[in-house]
Amino acid sequence: MKKSKIFYVFILFLSLFLFLGCEKKIEKPLVLSANVWIGYAPLYYAYEKGWLRQNDIKFVATISLGETLKYYKKGSIDVFAGTQYEYIKAKNSVKDLTAIKLLDISKSGDLIYANKGIDELRKADKIDVFLETNSINSLLLKKFTKRYGLKKEQLNLMNERADATLNLKMRGNPTLIVTYKPYDMHMEKEGYKKIATAKSLGFTIFDALFSSKRYIQKHQKELKKLVVLFQRALGELKKDPHGFYIVIKPDFYYKKYDDFKEDLKSISWTSSKSLKYLLNQSGTR
């Protein structure tokens, strides 16, 4: 009788072991984050079409580059879309951070507006500057002030999310607005003049997907799917830009298709320089 009980206990433990061993491990979905920027539109398209969800990729839309950076540093997301600025900042916390794929190169997608000419700005005691201070905007401003000889003490920095400038009316005080597409769409209607772009300042701004090397090594299959989905969405954009616009319209601020189509000219989806070269250059000022 005693031997019989031991036998049944053995069978019970053996069955439990086999059950647990055969049970499929539940994998955590890849969490991707990106803010509203014309170069990230294919990611939003893939999200709206359900492609990301179907491939077990969770998408987190953020309100700014700064918010994306904050989420990544907190460990809330696995992969993020950002510029070299976010790469530099995140690398301070995640030493093995690297780029997965180049998304776009900004030509005139990052830009500066003003309500005064350069000569008037140089003479001004104070210049109100609206920008996301914790973003690539700060580097673009630095390039601009160096080029035109504006002094740091002249600048009154106003830390604002990019979408806040959509409601910015014409101001009397000398003003600079450092922004990016699509948030500049009403600037000229208000009377602001475009006085600089990343290209005119000789500043190469690039966007890429970033993650840690450790994460990349463990999730190569999922990341390959993500890259394929981005390229698939980009293919749809090139094939049917109007149909693409209709899909991403709920997430962006475009009221007219023509505005969206015009903004596409402000970026390039390819670069003559390698991603490795761009990463190496991003550490310099």
PDB file of N, CA and C in Angstrom, residues 116-186:
ATOM      1  N   LYS A 116      10.843  88.559 -37.160  1.00  0.00           N
ATOM      2  CA  LYS A 116      11.743  89.674 -37.479  1.00  0.00           C
ATOM      3  C   LYS A 116      12.852  89.157 -38.397  1.00  0.00           C
ATOM      4  N   GLY A 117      13.503  90.085 -39.091  1.00  0.00           N
ATOM      5  CA  GLY A 117      14.638  89.719 -39.916  1.00  0.00           C
ATOM      6  C   GLY A 117      15.876  89.474 -39.067  1.00  0.00           C
ATOM      7  N   ILE A 118      16.908  88.914 -39.670  1.00  0.00           N
ATOM      8  CA  ILE A 118      18.139  88.587 -38.950  1.00  0.00           C
ATOM      9  C   ILE A 118      18.769  89.826 -38.314  1.00  0.00           C
ATOM     10  N   ASP A 119      18.813  90.932 -39.054  1.00  0.00           N
ATOM     11  CA  ASP A 119      19.435  92.154 -38.523  1.00  0.00           C
ATOM     12  C   ASP A 119      18.693  92.662 -37.289  1.00  0.00           C
ATOM     13  N   GLU A 120      17.363  92.602 -37.315  1.00  0.00           N
ATOM     14  CA  GLU A 120      16.569  93.032 -36.151  1.00  0.00           C
ATOM     15  C   GLU A 120      16.779  92.101 -34.967  1.00  0.00           C
ATOM     16  N   LEU A 121      16.905  90.820 -35.249  1.00  0.00           N
ATOM     17  CA  LEU A 121      17.127  89.837 -34.181  1.00  0.00           C
ATOM     18  C   LEU A 121      18.483  90.060 -33.509  1.00  0.00           C
ATOM     19  N   ARG A 122      19.473  90.388 -34.306  1.00  0.00           N
ATOM     20  CA  ARG A 122      20.814  90.639 -33.753  1.00  0.00           C
ATOM     21  C   ARG A 122      20.800  91.833 -32.792  1.00  0.00           C
ATOM     22  N   LYS A 123      19.968  92.825 -33.088  1.00  0.00           N
ATOM     23  CA  LYS A 123      19.916  94.039 -32.273  1.00  0.00           C
ATOM     24  C   LYS A 123      19.003  93.900 -31.053  1.00  0.00           C
ATOM     25  N   ALA A 124      18.186  92.854 -31.030  1.00  0.00           N
ATOM     26  CA  ALA A 124      17.196  92.701 -29.963  1.00  0.00           C
ATOM     27  C   ALA A 124      17.851  92.378 -28.619  1.00  0.00           C
ATOM     28  N   ASP A 125      17.329  92.981 -27.556  1.00  0.00           N
ATOM     29  CA  ASP A 125      17.819  92.664 -26.209  1.00  0.00           C
ATOM     30  C   ASP A 125      17.373  91.263 -25.799  1.00  0.00           C
ATOM     31  N   LYS A 126      16.112  90.930 -26.126  1.00  0.00           N
ATOM     32  CA  LYS A 126      15.560  89.629 -25.789  1.00  0.00           C
ATOM     33  C   LYS A 126      14.795  89.048 -26.974  1.00  0.00           C
ATOM     34  N   ILE A 127      14.995  87.764 -27.174  1.00  0.00           N
ATOM     35  CA  ILE A 127      14.270  87.053 -28.229  1.00  0.00           C
ATOM     36  C   ILE A 127      13.559  85.870 -27.580  1.00  0.00           C
ATOM     37  N   ASP A 128      12.237  85.838 -27.682  1.00  0.00           N
ATOM     38  CA  ASP A 128      11.481  84.693 -27.165  1.00  0.00           C
ATOM     39  C   ASP A 128      11.626  83.530 -28.148  1.00  0.00           C
ATOM     40  N   VAL A 129      12.056  82.382 -27.647  1.00  0.00           N
ATOM     41  CA  VAL A 129      12.281  81.216 -28.502  1.00  0.00           C
ATOM     42  C   VAL A 129      11.372  80.079 -28.046  1.00  0.00           C
ATOM     43  N   PHE A 130      10.458  79.672 -28.925  1.00  0.00           N
ATOM     44  CA  PHE A 130       9.546  78.568 -28.637  1.00  0.00           C
ATOM     45  C   PHE A 130      10.110  77.290 -29.249  1.00  0.00           C
ATOM     46  N   LEU A 131      10.272  76.256 -28.443  1.00  0.00           N
ATOM     47  CA  LEU A 131      10.828  74.992 -28.909  1.00  0.00           C
ATOM     48  C   LEU A 131      10.674  73.917 -27.845  1.00  0.00           C
ATOM     49  N   GLU A 132      10.810  72.653 -28.270  1.00  0.00           N
ATOM     50  CA  GLU A 132      10.959  71.549 -27.327  1.00  0.00           C
ATOM     51  C   GLU A 132      12.433  71.552 -26.930  1.00  0.00           C
ATOM     52  N   THR A 133      12.716  71.990 -25.720  1.00  0.00           N
ATOM     53  CA  THR A 133      14.126  72.115 -25.327  1.00  0.00           C
ATOM     54  C   THR A 133      14.822  70.767 -25.227  1.00  0.00           C
ATOM     55  N   ASN A 134      14.091  69.725 -24.847  1.00  0.00           N
ATOM     56  CA  ASN A 134      14.684  68.398 -24.700  1.00  0.00           C
ATOM     57  C   ASN A 134      14.493  67.600 -25.979  1.00  0.00           C
ATOM     58  N   SER A 135      15.005  68.161 -27.079  1.00  0.00           N
ATOM     59  CA  SER A 135      14.847  67.509 -28.382  1.00  0.00           C
ATOM     60  C   SER A 135      15.902  68.043 -29.345  1.00  0.00           C
ATOM     61  N   ILE A 136      15.848  67.547 -30.559  1.00  0.00           N
ATOM     62  CA  ILE A 136      16.776  67.976 -31.616  1.00  0.00           C
ATOM     63  C   ILE A 136      16.627  69.475 -31.893  1.00  0.00           C
ATOM     64  N   ASN A 137      15.473  70.052 -31.504  1.00  0.00           N
ATOM     65  CA  ASN A 137      15.264  71.500 -31.680  1.00  0.00           C
ATOM     66  C   ASN A 137      16.380  72.321 -31.055  1.00  0.00           C
ATOM     67  N   SER A 138      16.888  71.869 -29.908  1.00  0.00           N
ATOM     68  CA  SER A 138      17.930  72.624 -29.199  1.00  0.00           C
ATOM     69  C   SER A 138      19.230  72.649 -29.995  1.00  0.00           C
ATOM     70  N   LEU A 139      19.540  71.565 -30.683  1.00  0.00           N
ATOM     71  CA  LEU A 139      20.758  71.529 -31.506  1.00  0.00           C
ATOM     72  C   LEU A 139      20.592  72.385 -32.761  1.00  0.00           C
ATOM     73  N   LEU A 140      19.383  72.369 -33.319  1.00  0.00           N
ATOM     74  CA  LEU A 140      19.118  73.193 -34.493  1.00  0.00           C
ATOM     75  C   LEU A 140      19.241  74.673 -34.126  1.00  0.00           C
ATOM     76  N   LEU A 141      18.721  75.048 -32.969  1.00  0.00           N
ATOM     77  CA  LEU A 141      18.838  76.427 -32.486  1.00  0.00           C
ATOM     78  C   LEU A 141      20.297  76.808 -32.288  1.00  0.00           C
ATOM     79  N   LYS A 142      21.076  75.898 -31.759  1.00  0.00           N
ATOM     80  CA  LYS A 142      22.501  76.159 -31.529  1.00  0.00           C
ATOM     81  C   LYS A 142      23.229  76.423 -32.844  1.00  0.00           C
ATOM     82  N   LYS A 143      22.904  75.646 -33.857  1.00  0.00           N
ATOM     83  CA  LYS A 143      23.501  75.855 -35.184  1.00  0.00           C
ATOM     84  C   LYS A 143      23.108  77.224 -35.732  1.00  0.00           C
ATOM     85  N   PHE A 144      21.841  77.584 -35.540  1.00  0.00           N
ATOM     86  CA  PHE A 144      21.321  78.848 -36.059  1.00  0.00           C
ATOM     87  C   PHE A 144      21.985  80.047 -35.382  1.00  0.00           C
ATOM     88  N   THR A 145      22.057  80.035 -34.050  1.00  0.00           N
ATOM     89  CA  THR A 145      22.635  81.173 -33.320  1.00  0.00           C
ATOM     90  C   THR A 145      24.123  81.344 -33.638  1.00  0.00           C
ATOM     91  N   LYS A 146      24.798  80.213 -33.827  1.00  0.00           N
ATOM     92  CA  LYS A 146      26.220  80.282 -34.183  1.00  0.00           C
ATOM     93  C   LYS A 146      26.406  80.872 -35.568  1.00  0.00           C
ATOM     94  N   ARG A 147      25.558  80.457 -36.497  1.00  0.00           N
ATOM     95  CA  ARG A 147      25.658  80.948 -37.878  1.00  0.00           C
ATOM     96  C   ARG A 147      25.417  82.453 -37.957  1.00  0.00           C
ATOM     97  N   TYR A 148      24.445  82.958 -37.202  1.00  0.00           N
ATOM     98  CA  TYR A 148      24.050  84.363 -37.336  1.00  0.00           C
ATOM     99  C   TYR A 148      24.506  85.255 -36.183  1.00  0.00           C
ATOM    100  N   GLY A 149      25.345  84.734 -35.328  1.00  0.00           N
ATOM    101  CA  GLY A 149      25.961  85.561 -34.296  1.00  0.00           C
ATOM    102  C   GLY A 149      25.043  86.036 -33.200  1.00  0.00           C
ATOM    103  N   LEU A 150      24.004  85.276 -32.906  1.00  0.00           N
ATOM    104  CA  LEU A 150      23.134  85.630 -31.785  1.00  0.00           C
ATOM    105  C   LEU A 150      23.758  85.136 -30.485  1.00  0.00           C
ATOM    106  N   LYS A 151      23.559  85.888 -29.403  1.00  0.00           N
ATOM    107  CA  LYS A 151      24.182  85.546 -28.130  1.00  0.00           C
ATOM    108  C   LYS A 151      23.212  84.781 -27.221  1.00  0.00           C
ATOM    109  N   LYS A 152      23.780  83.916 -26.403  1.00  0.00           N
ATOM    110  CA  LYS A 152      22.977  83.087 -25.505  1.00  0.00           C
ATOM    111  C   LYS A 152      22.122  83.930 -24.575  1.00  0.00           C
ATOM    112  N   GLU A 153      22.686  85.050 -24.091  1.00  0.00           N
ATOM    113  CA  GLU A 153      21.947  85.894 -23.139  1.00  0.00           C
ATOM    114  C   GLU A 153      20.776  86.633 -23.799  1.00  0.00           C
ATOM    115  N   GLN A 154      20.728  86.652 -25.123  1.00  0.00           N
ATOM    116  CA  GLN A 154      19.597  87.263 -25.816  1.00  0.00           C
ATOM    117  C   GLN A 154      18.362  86.357 -25.806  1.00  0.00           C
ATOM    118  N   LEU A 155      18.579  85.072 -25.617  1.00  0.00           N
ATOM    119  CA  LEU A 155      17.528  84.085 -25.820  1.00  0.00           C
ATOM    120  C   LEU A 155      16.717  83.808 -24.559  1.00  0.00           C
ATOM    121  N   ASN A 156      15.425  83.954 -24.693  1.00  0.00           N
ATOM    122  CA  ASN A 156      14.486  83.606 -23.623  1.00  0.00           C
ATOM    123  C   ASN A 156      13.768  82.329 -24.046  1.00  0.00           C
ATOM    124  N   LEU A 157      14.290  81.175 -23.597  1.00  0.00           N
ATOM    125  CA  LEU A 157      13.775  79.890 -24.056  1.00  0.00           C
ATOM    126  C   LEU A 157      12.420  79.575 -23.423  1.00  0.00           C
ATOM    127  N   MET A 158      11.458  79.226 -24.271  1.00  0.00           N
ATOM    128  CA  MET A 158      10.106  78.872 -23.840  1.00  0.00           C
ATOM    129  C   MET A 158       9.880  77.410 -24.204  1.00  0.00           C
ATOM    130  N   ASN A 159       9.995  76.535 -23.220  1.00  0.00           N
ATOM    131  CA  ASN A 159       9.856  75.098 -23.463  1.00  0.00           C
ATOM    132  C   ASN A 159       8.399  74.747 -23.751  1.00  0.00           C
ATOM    133  N   GLU A 160       8.128  74.393 -25.005  1.00  0.00           N
ATOM    134  CA  GLU A 160       6.764  74.064 -25.425  1.00  0.00           C
ATOM    135  C   GLU A 160       6.782  72.806 -26.287  1.00  0.00           C
ATOM    136  N   ARG A 161       5.749  71.996 -26.146  1.00  0.00           N
ATOM    137  CA  ARG A 161       5.580  70.876 -27.064  1.00  0.00           C
ATOM    138  C   ARG A 161       5.321  71.420 -28.456  1.00  0.00           C
ATOM    139  N   ALA A 162       5.693  70.636 -29.465  1.00  0.00           N
ATOM    140  CA  ALA A 162       5.541  71.103 -30.848  1.00  0.00           C
ATOM    141  C   ALA A 162       4.097  71.451 -31.179  1.00  0.00           C
ATOM    142  N   ASP A 163       3.123  70.693 -30.659  1.00  0.00           N
ATOM    143  CA  ASP A 163       1.732  70.965 -31.011  1.00  0.00           C
ATOM    144  C   ASP A 163       1.218  72.283 -30.431  1.00  0.00           C
ATOM    145  N   ALA A 164       1.911  72.817 -29.416  1.00  0.00           N
ATOM    146  CA  ALA A 164       1.494  74.095 -28.826  1.00  0.00           C
ATOM    147  C   ALA A 164       1.639  75.243 -29.813  1.00  0.00           C
ATOM    148  N   THR A 165       2.589  75.117 -30.750  1.00  0.00           N
ATOM    149  CA  THR A 165       2.804  76.190 -31.721  1.00  0.00           C
ATOM    150  C   THR A 165       1.668  76.279 -32.736  1.00  0.00           C
ATOM    151  N   LEU A 166       0.823  75.267 -32.793  1.00  0.00           N
ATOM    152  CA  LEU A 166      -0.306  75.305 -33.727  1.00  0.00           C
ATOM    153  C   LEU A 166      -1.277  76.429 -33.375  1.00  0.00           C
ATOM    154  N   ASN A 167      -1.267  76.843 -32.128  1.00  0.00           N
ATOM    155  CA  ASN A 167      -2.163  77.908 -31.678  1.00  0.00           C
ATOM    156  C   ASN A 167      -1.429  79.234 -31.444  1.00  0.00           C
ATOM    157  N   LEU A 168      -0.180  79.308 -31.863  1.00  0.00           N
ATOM    158  CA  LEU A 168       0.617  80.504 -31.616  1.00  0.00           C
ATOM    159  C   LEU A 168       0.285  81.601 -32.634  1.00  0.00           C
ATOM    160  N   LYS A 169      -0.195  82.724 -32.112  1.00  0.00           N
ATOM    161  CA  LYS A 169      -0.544  83.848 -32.977  1.00  0.00           C
ATOM    162  C   LYS A 169       0.686  84.731 -33.204  1.00  0.00           C
ATOM    163  N   MET A 170       0.566  85.673 -34.137  1.00  0.00           N
ATOM    164  CA  MET A 170       1.659  86.610 -34.385  1.00  0.00           C
ATOM    165  C   MET A 170       1.913  87.435 -33.128  1.00  0.00           C
ATOM    166  N   ARG A 171       3.191  87.561 -32.784  1.00  0.00           N
ATOM    167  CA  ARG A 171       3.580  88.262 -31.568  1.00  0.00           C
ATOM    168  C   ARG A 171       4.334  89.541 -31.909  1.00  0.00           C
ATOM    169  N   GLY A 172       4.297  90.493 -30.980  1.00  0.00           N
ATOM    170  CA  GLY A 172       5.011  91.744 -31.190  1.00  0.00           C
ATOM    171  C   GLY A 172       6.477  91.636 -30.811  1.00  0.00           C
ATOM    172  N   ASN A 173       6.792  90.895 -29.739  1.00  0.00           N
ATOM    173  CA  ASN A 173       8.182  90.740 -29.307  1.00  0.00           C
ATOM    174  C   ASN A 173       8.971  89.926 -30.324  1.00  0.00           C
ATOM    175  N   PRO A 174      10.277  90.209 -30.459  1.00  0.00           N
ATOM    176  CA  PRO A 174      11.114  89.392 -31.335  1.00  0.00           C
ATOM    177  C   PRO A 174      10.974  87.911 -30.958  1.00  0.00           C
ATOM    178  N   THR A 175      10.648  87.079 -31.937  1.00  0.00           N
ATOM    179  CA  THR A 175      10.300  85.682 -31.655  1.00  0.00           C
ATOM    180  C   THR A 175      10.910  84.728 -32.670  1.00  0.00           C
ATOM    181  N   LEU A 176      11.413  83.609 -32.161  1.00  0.00           N
ATOM    182  CA  LEU A 176      11.864  82.488 -32.985  1.00  0.00           C
ATOM    183  C   LEU A 176      11.021  81.267 -32.629  1.00  0.00           C
ATOM    184  N   ILE A 177      10.696  80.467 -33.629  1.00  0.00           N
ATOM    185  CA  ILE A 177       9.961  79.219 -33.400  1.00  0.00           C
ATOM    186  C   ILE A 177      10.743  78.093 -34.064  1.00  0.00           C
ATOM    187  N   VAL A 178      11.257  77.196 -33.248  1.00  0.00           N
ATOM    188  CA  VAL A 178      12.012  76.050 -33.754  1.00  0.00           C
ATOM    189  C   VAL A 178      11.067  74.853 -33.728  1.00  0.00           C
ATOM    190  N   THR A 179      10.766  74.309 -34.884  1.00  0.00           N
ATOM    191  CA  THR A 179       9.742  73.276 -34.955  1.00  0.00           C
ATOM    192  C   THR A 179      10.042  72.266 -36.053  1.00  0.00           C
ATOM    193  N   TYR A 180       9.093  71.382 -36.295  1.00  0.00           N
ATOM    194  CA  TYR A 180       9.250  70.369 -37.342  1.00  0.00           C
ATOM    195  C   TYR A 180       7.872  70.016 -37.896  1.00  0.00           C
ATOM    196  N   LYS A 181       7.886  69.454 -39.078  1.00  0.00           N
ATOM    197  CA  LYS A 181       6.634  69.132 -39.760  1.00  0.00           C
ATOM    198  C   LYS A 181       5.959  67.937 -39.096  1.00  0.00           C
ATOM    199  N   PRO A 182       4.619  68.029 -38.924  1.00  0.00           N
ATOM    200  CA  PRO A 182       3.654  68.931 -39.576  1.00  0.00           C
ATOM    201  C   PRO A 182       3.256  70.155 -38.758  1.00  0.00           C
ATOM    202  N   TYR A 183       4.001  70.498 -37.728  1.00  0.00           N
ATOM    203  CA  TYR A 183       3.569  71.544 -36.794  1.00  0.00           C
ATOM    204  C   TYR A 183       3.799  72.971 -37.285  1.00  0.00           C
ATOM    205  N   ASP A 184       4.337  73.120 -38.466  1.00  0.00           N
ATOM    206  CA  ASP A 184       4.613  74.469 -38.992  1.00  0.00           C
ATOM    207  C   ASP A 184       3.546  74.938 -39.960  1.00  0.00           C
ATOM    208  N   MET A 185       2.498  74.147 -40.149  1.00  0.00           N
ATOM    209  CA  MET A 185       1.595  74.386 -41.278  1.00  0.00           C
ATOM    210  C   MET A 185       0.862  75.737 -41.258  1.00  0.00           C
ATOM    211  N   HIS A 186       0.738  76.367 -40.085  1.00  0.00           N
ATOM    212  CA  HIS A 186       0.011  77.640 -40.056  1.00  0.00           C
ATOM    213  C   HIS A 186       0.923  78.843 -39.835  1.00  0.00           C
TER     214      HIS A 186
END
